[in-house]
Amino acid sequence: MIIKERKFDDELSYLLQVSIRAKLSETDNESINVRIKGINGERRFDDLAIQYIKHGLILNNLQFIVNKQYFQIDTLIIMNNEIYIFEIKNIHYDIFFKDNYFYFNNGAPIEKLNEQRTRTPKLFNQLLIQNHIDLPFNYYTTFVNPDYKVYGYSSQDNVLEFHMIPKMLQTYRNW
């Protein structure tokens, strides 16, 4: 059951309205395109979650502040007395994973993704502690574009590619 629907954030809605009326900079146009790709990826994940999660709570686009630090969660699912966090990525290029970090194929680290992968679980854990919530949680970096590949990860790395999402959701649903 979806409790909190996904929607465009206010800033993106504003930028889209402005883009209709005025010529935006290349940077603003690129920002809009990146965000729209992200939302399309999140909606692709939503379609799978709705299909496979029959008993559980699905919360989208959650925003928190913990210890004066902002963070957001794309999708949080509560089922079977556990919390599952999905950071959804709609990449349009192959990447690889090594020693708990993501890299472009040229070897450069993907800084924002790596920071988010460390920061979000840490802050979410603090949020649970502050609110006396004693539920385990699992954090997954989830890639929803079936046309591109993530190389180098193992099953313990909590990396999901598109083809793995239905099986994972079905497995946890059946527990």
PDB file of C-alpha atoms in Angstrom:
ATOM      1  CA  MET A   1       0.000   0.000   0.000  1.00  0.00           C
ATOM      2  CA  ILE A   2       1.430   3.367  -0.993  1.00  0.00           C
ATOM      3  CA  ILE A   3       1.081   5.809   1.875  1.00  0.00           C
ATOM      4  CA  LYS A   4       3.040   8.709   0.403  1.00  0.00           C
ATOM      5  CA  GLU A   5       2.868   9.162  -3.365  1.00  0.00           C
ATOM      6  CA  ARG A   6       5.742  10.382  -5.470  1.00  0.00           C
ATOM      7  CA  LYS A   7       5.431  13.832  -7.023  1.00  0.00           C
ATOM      8  CA  PHE A   8       7.565  16.526  -8.595  1.00  0.00           C
ATOM      9  CA  ASP A   9       9.261  18.667  -5.994  1.00  0.00           C
ATOM     10  CA  ASP A  10       8.391  22.366  -5.896  1.00  0.00           C
ATOM     11  CA  GLU A  11      11.726  23.493  -7.306  1.00  0.00           C
ATOM     12  CA  LEU A  12      11.435  21.231 -10.363  1.00  0.00           C
ATOM     13  CA  SER A  13       7.839  22.348 -10.944  1.00  0.00           C
ATOM     14  CA  TYR A  14       9.005  25.953 -10.780  1.00  0.00           C
ATOM     15  CA  LEU A  15      11.882  25.357 -13.218  1.00  0.00           C
ATOM     16  CA  LEU A  16       9.551  23.626 -15.670  1.00  0.00           C
ATOM     17  CA  GLN A  17       7.116  26.559 -15.533  1.00  0.00           C
ATOM     18  CA  VAL A  18       9.940  29.060 -16.060  1.00  0.00           C
ATOM     19  CA  SER A  19      11.339  27.008 -18.958  1.00  0.00           C
ATOM     20  CA  ILE A  20       8.022  27.371 -20.779  1.00  0.00           C
ATOM     21  CA  ARG A  21       8.166  31.158 -20.542  1.00  0.00           C
ATOM     22  CA  ALA A  22      11.873  31.927 -20.782  1.00  0.00           C
ATOM     23  CA  LYS A  23      15.114  30.641 -22.213  1.00  0.00           C
ATOM     24  CA  LEU A  24      17.049  28.902 -19.443  1.00  0.00           C
ATOM     25  CA  SER A  25      20.786  28.479 -19.179  1.00  0.00           C
ATOM     26  CA  GLU A  26      22.356  25.244 -20.306  1.00  0.00           C
ATOM     27  CA  THR A  27      23.068  24.422 -16.647  1.00  0.00           C
ATOM     28  CA  ASP A  28      19.399  24.867 -15.684  1.00  0.00           C
ATOM     29  CA  ASN A  29      18.245  22.785 -18.645  1.00  0.00           C
ATOM     30  CA  GLU A  30      20.688  20.025 -17.704  1.00  0.00           C
ATOM     31  CA  SER A  31      19.464  20.158 -14.107  1.00  0.00           C
ATOM     32  CA  ILE A  32      15.872  19.753 -15.300  1.00  0.00           C
ATOM     33  CA  ASN A  33      16.810  16.818 -17.545  1.00  0.00           C
ATOM     34  CA  VAL A  34      18.720  15.040 -14.761  1.00  0.00           C
ATOM     35  CA  ARG A  35      15.820  15.456 -12.350  1.00  0.00           C
ATOM     36  CA  ILE A  36      13.259  14.231 -14.887  1.00  0.00           C
ATOM     37  CA  LYS A  37      15.402  11.152 -15.578  1.00  0.00           C
ATOM     38  CA  GLY A  38      15.538  10.576 -11.829  1.00  0.00           C
ATOM     39  CA  ILE A  39      11.773  10.845 -11.439  1.00  0.00           C
ATOM     40  CA  ASN A  40      11.242   8.506 -14.392  1.00  0.00           C
ATOM     41  CA  GLY A  41      13.542   5.973 -12.726  1.00  0.00           C
ATOM     42  CA  GLU A  42      11.711   6.338  -9.429  1.00  0.00           C
ATOM     43  CA  ARG A  43       8.384   5.773 -11.190  1.00  0.00           C
ATOM     44  CA  ARG A  44       9.800   2.666 -12.855  1.00  0.00           C
ATOM     45  CA  PHE A  45      10.674   1.367  -9.381  1.00  0.00           C
ATOM     46  CA  ASP A  46       7.189   2.352  -8.106  1.00  0.00           C
ATOM     47  CA  ASP A  47       5.585   0.225 -10.816  1.00  0.00           C
ATOM     48  CA  LEU A  48       7.548  -2.801  -9.619  1.00  0.00           C
ATOM     49  CA  ALA A  49       6.885  -2.099  -5.938  1.00  0.00           C
ATOM     50  CA  ILE A  50       3.133  -1.816  -6.526  1.00  0.00           C
ATOM     51  CA  GLN A  51       3.191  -5.056  -8.479  1.00  0.00           C
ATOM     52  CA  TYR A  52       5.089  -7.078  -5.875  1.00  0.00           C
ATOM     53  CA  ILE A  53       4.341  -5.507  -2.476  1.00  0.00           C
ATOM     54  CA  LYS A  54       0.834  -6.427  -1.358  1.00  0.00           C
ATOM     55  CA  HIS A  55       1.264  -6.142   2.422  1.00  0.00           C
ATOM     56  CA  GLY A  56       3.515  -3.347   3.533  1.00  0.00           C
ATOM     57  CA  LEU A  57       3.781   0.409   3.632  1.00  0.00           C
ATOM     58  CA  ILE A  58       5.468   2.285   0.796  1.00  0.00           C
ATOM     59  CA  LEU A  59       6.633   5.842   1.452  1.00  0.00           C
ATOM     60  CA  ASN A  60       8.204   7.950  -1.301  1.00  0.00           C
ATOM     61  CA  ASN A  61      10.258  11.153  -1.338  1.00  0.00           C
ATOM     62  CA  LEU A  62      10.915  11.364   2.379  1.00  0.00           C
ATOM     63  CA  GLN A  63      12.898  14.327   3.660  1.00  0.00           C
ATOM     64  CA  PHE A  64      14.489  14.464   7.095  1.00  0.00           C
ATOM     65  CA  ILE A  65      16.743  16.664   9.164  1.00  0.00           C
ATOM     66  CA  VAL A  66      18.855  14.920  11.776  1.00  0.00           C
ATOM     67  CA  ASN A  67      21.418  16.844  13.822  1.00  0.00           C
ATOM     68  CA  LYS A  68      20.964  19.805  11.455  1.00  0.00           C
ATOM     69  CA  GLN A  69      21.801  17.622   8.449  1.00  0.00           C
ATOM     70  CA  TYR A  70      19.289  17.229   5.627  1.00  0.00           C
ATOM     71  CA  PHE A  71      18.847  13.932   3.822  1.00  0.00           C
ATOM     72  CA  GLN A  72      16.200  12.363   1.642  1.00  0.00           C
ATOM     73  CA  ILE A  73      15.048   8.851   0.883  1.00  0.00           C
ATOM     74  CA  ASP A  74      13.619   7.921  -2.511  1.00  0.00           C
ATOM     75  CA  THR A  75      11.577   4.937  -1.302  1.00  0.00           C
ATOM     76  CA  LEU A  76      11.113   3.403   2.120  1.00  0.00           C
ATOM     77  CA  ILE A  77       9.135   0.179   2.497  1.00  0.00           C
ATOM     78  CA  ILE A  78       8.082  -1.238   5.842  1.00  0.00           C
ATOM     79  CA  MET A  79       7.130  -4.916   5.863  1.00  0.00           C
ATOM     80  CA  ASN A  80       7.769  -7.945   8.016  1.00  0.00           C
ATOM     81  CA  ASN A  81       8.891  -5.726  10.905  1.00  0.00           C
ATOM     82  CA  GLU A  82      11.812  -4.416   8.858  1.00  0.00           C
ATOM     83  CA  ILE A  83      12.548  -1.232   6.963  1.00  0.00           C
ATOM     84  CA  TYR A  84      13.899  -1.291   3.408  1.00  0.00           C
ATOM     85  CA  ILE A  85      15.417   1.864   1.955  1.00  0.00           C
ATOM     86  CA  PHE A  86      15.901   2.131  -1.795  1.00  0.00           C
ATOM     87  CA  GLU A  87      18.107   4.855  -3.212  1.00  0.00           C
ATOM     88  CA  ILE A  88      17.022   4.793  -6.841  1.00  0.00           C
ATOM     89  CA  LYS A  89      19.388   5.651  -9.670  1.00  0.00           C
ATOM     90  CA  ASN A  90      18.429   5.909 -13.341  1.00  0.00           C
ATOM     91  CA  ILE A  91      21.912   5.955 -14.839  1.00  0.00           C
ATOM     92  CA  HIS A  92      22.588   6.024 -18.572  1.00  0.00           C
ATOM     93  CA  TYR A  93      26.106   4.581 -18.554  1.00  0.00           C
ATOM     94  CA  ASP A  94      27.912   1.538 -17.200  1.00  0.00           C
ATOM     95  CA  ILE A  95      29.724   1.882 -13.862  1.00  0.00           C
ATOM     96  CA  PHE A  96      31.676  -0.374 -11.544  1.00  0.00           C
ATOM     97  CA  PHE A  97      31.756  -1.009  -7.818  1.00  0.00           C
ATOM     98  CA  LYS A  98      34.905  -1.736  -5.833  1.00  0.00           C
ATOM     99  CA  ASP A  99      35.701  -1.590  -2.103  1.00  0.00           C
ATOM    100  CA  ASN A 100      32.252  -0.150  -1.314  1.00  0.00           C
ATOM    101  CA  TYR A 101      32.590   2.726  -3.808  1.00  0.00           C
ATOM    102  CA  PHE A 102      31.121   3.399  -7.243  1.00  0.00           C
ATOM    103  CA  TYR A 103      33.319   4.508 -10.136  1.00  0.00           C
ATOM    104  CA  PHE A 104      32.850   5.703 -13.683  1.00  0.00           C
ATOM    105  CA  ASN A 105      34.485   3.472 -16.291  1.00  0.00           C
ATOM    106  CA  ASN A 106      37.394   5.906 -16.539  1.00  0.00           C
ATOM    107  CA  GLY A 107      38.212   5.157 -12.872  1.00  0.00           C
ATOM    108  CA  ALA A 108      36.934   8.435 -11.403  1.00  0.00           C
ATOM    109  CA  PRO A 109      34.836   7.990  -8.245  1.00  0.00           C
ATOM    110  CA  ILE A 110      31.161   8.943  -8.377  1.00  0.00           C
ATOM    111  CA  GLU A 111      31.423  11.354  -5.465  1.00  0.00           C
ATOM    112  CA  LYS A 112      27.754  12.246  -4.866  1.00  0.00           C
ATOM    113  CA  LEU A 113      26.606   8.632  -5.002  1.00  0.00           C
ATOM    114  CA  ASN A 114      29.409   7.431  -2.734  1.00  0.00           C
ATOM    115  CA  GLU A 115      28.715  10.172  -0.195  1.00  0.00           C
ATOM    116  CA  GLN A 116      25.002   9.435  -0.234  1.00  0.00           C
ATOM    117  CA  ARG A 117      25.596   5.709   0.228  1.00  0.00           C
ATOM    118  CA  THR A 118      27.547   6.436   3.428  1.00  0.00           C
ATOM    119  CA  ARG A 119      25.614   9.410   4.753  1.00  0.00           C
ATOM    120  CA  THR A 120      21.974   8.308   4.373  1.00  0.00           C
ATOM    121  CA  PRO A 121      22.158   5.034   6.359  1.00  0.00           C
ATOM    122  CA  LYS A 122      24.162   6.768   9.102  1.00  0.00           C
ATOM    123  CA  LEU A 123      21.644   9.600   9.456  1.00  0.00           C
ATOM    124  CA  PHE A 124      18.667   7.249   9.184  1.00  0.00           C
ATOM    125  CA  ASN A 125      20.092   5.118  11.973  1.00  0.00           C
ATOM    126  CA  GLN A 126      20.406   8.251  14.125  1.00  0.00           C
ATOM    127  CA  LEU A 127      16.778   9.127  13.293  1.00  0.00           C
ATOM    128  CA  LEU A 128      15.609   5.696  14.467  1.00  0.00           C
ATOM    129  CA  ILE A 129      17.607   5.975  17.707  1.00  0.00           C
ATOM    130  CA  GLN A 130      16.339   9.494  18.439  1.00  0.00           C
ATOM    131  CA  ASN A 131      12.753   8.326  17.981  1.00  0.00           C
ATOM    132  CA  HIS A 132      13.181   5.058  19.924  1.00  0.00           C
ATOM    133  CA  ILE A 133      12.332   2.930  16.909  1.00  0.00           C
ATOM    134  CA  ASP A 134      13.848  -0.500  17.223  1.00  0.00           C
ATOM    135  CA  LEU A 135      13.480  -1.914  13.718  1.00  0.00           C
ATOM    136  CA  PRO A 136      16.306  -3.194  11.557  1.00  0.00           C
ATOM    137  CA  PHE A 137      16.778  -1.521   8.193  1.00  0.00           C
ATOM    138  CA  ASN A 138      18.400  -2.472   4.914  1.00  0.00           C
ATOM    139  CA  TYR A 139      19.757   0.113   2.488  1.00  0.00           C
ATOM    140  CA  TYR A 140      19.922  -0.673  -1.228  1.00  0.00           C
ATOM    141  CA  THR A 141      21.473   1.368  -4.006  1.00  0.00           C
ATOM    142  CA  THR A 142      19.021   0.491  -6.762  1.00  0.00           C
ATOM    143  CA  PHE A 143      19.700   0.929 -10.476  1.00  0.00           C
ATOM    144  CA  VAL A 144      16.512   0.897 -12.548  1.00  0.00           C
ATOM    145  CA  ASN A 145      17.762   1.351 -16.099  1.00  0.00           C
ATOM    146  CA  PRO A 146      17.830  -2.143 -17.639  1.00  0.00           C
ATOM    147  CA  ASP A 147      20.096  -0.996 -20.485  1.00  0.00           C
ATOM    148  CA  TYR A 148      23.159  -0.288 -18.325  1.00  0.00           C
ATOM    149  CA  LYS A 149      25.254  -2.409 -16.003  1.00  0.00           C
ATOM    150  CA  VAL A 150      26.998  -2.155 -12.654  1.00  0.00           C
ATOM    151  CA  TYR A 151      30.125  -4.327 -12.533  1.00  0.00           C
ATOM    152  CA  GLY A 152      32.065  -5.696  -9.601  1.00  0.00           C
ATOM    153  CA  TYR A 153      29.587  -5.936  -6.734  1.00  0.00           C
ATOM    154  CA  SER A 154      28.635  -9.008  -4.701  1.00  0.00           C
ATOM    155  CA  SER A 155      25.328  -9.928  -3.083  1.00  0.00           C
ATOM    156  CA  GLN A 156      26.523  -8.548   0.280  1.00  0.00           C
ATOM    157  CA  ASP A 157      27.015  -5.054  -1.196  1.00  0.00           C
ATOM    158  CA  ASN A 158      23.271  -4.240  -1.280  1.00  0.00           C
ATOM    159  CA  VAL A 159      23.405  -3.164  -4.895  1.00  0.00           C
ATOM    160  CA  LEU A 160      20.349  -3.974  -7.005  1.00  0.00           C
ATOM    161  CA  GLU A 161      20.142  -3.856 -10.762  1.00  0.00           C
ATOM    162  CA  PHE A 162      16.826  -3.702 -12.608  1.00  0.00           C
ATOM    163  CA  HIS A 163      16.581  -7.442 -13.275  1.00  0.00           C
ATOM    164  CA  MET A 164      17.090  -8.202  -9.555  1.00  0.00           C
ATOM    165  CA  ILE A 165      14.365  -5.919  -8.173  1.00  0.00           C
ATOM    166  CA  PRO A 166      11.308  -8.167  -8.780  1.00  0.00           C
ATOM    167  CA  LYS A 167      12.996 -11.211  -7.262  1.00  0.00           C
ATOM    168  CA  MET A 168      14.157  -9.239  -4.231  1.00  0.00           C
ATOM    169  CA  LEU A 169      10.714  -7.717  -3.636  1.00  0.00           C
ATOM    170  CA  GLN A 170       9.037 -11.107  -4.056  1.00  0.00           C
ATOM    171  CA  THR A 171      11.448 -12.762  -1.636  1.00  0.00           C
ATOM    172  CA  TYR A 172      10.859 -10.224   1.121  1.00  0.00           C
ATOM    173  CA  ARG A 173       7.122 -10.140   0.452  1.00  0.00           C
ATOM    174  CA  ASN A 174       6.884 -13.872   1.023  1.00  0.00           C
ATOM    175  CA  TRP A 175       8.651 -13.833   4.398  1.00  0.00           C
TER     176      TRP A 175
END
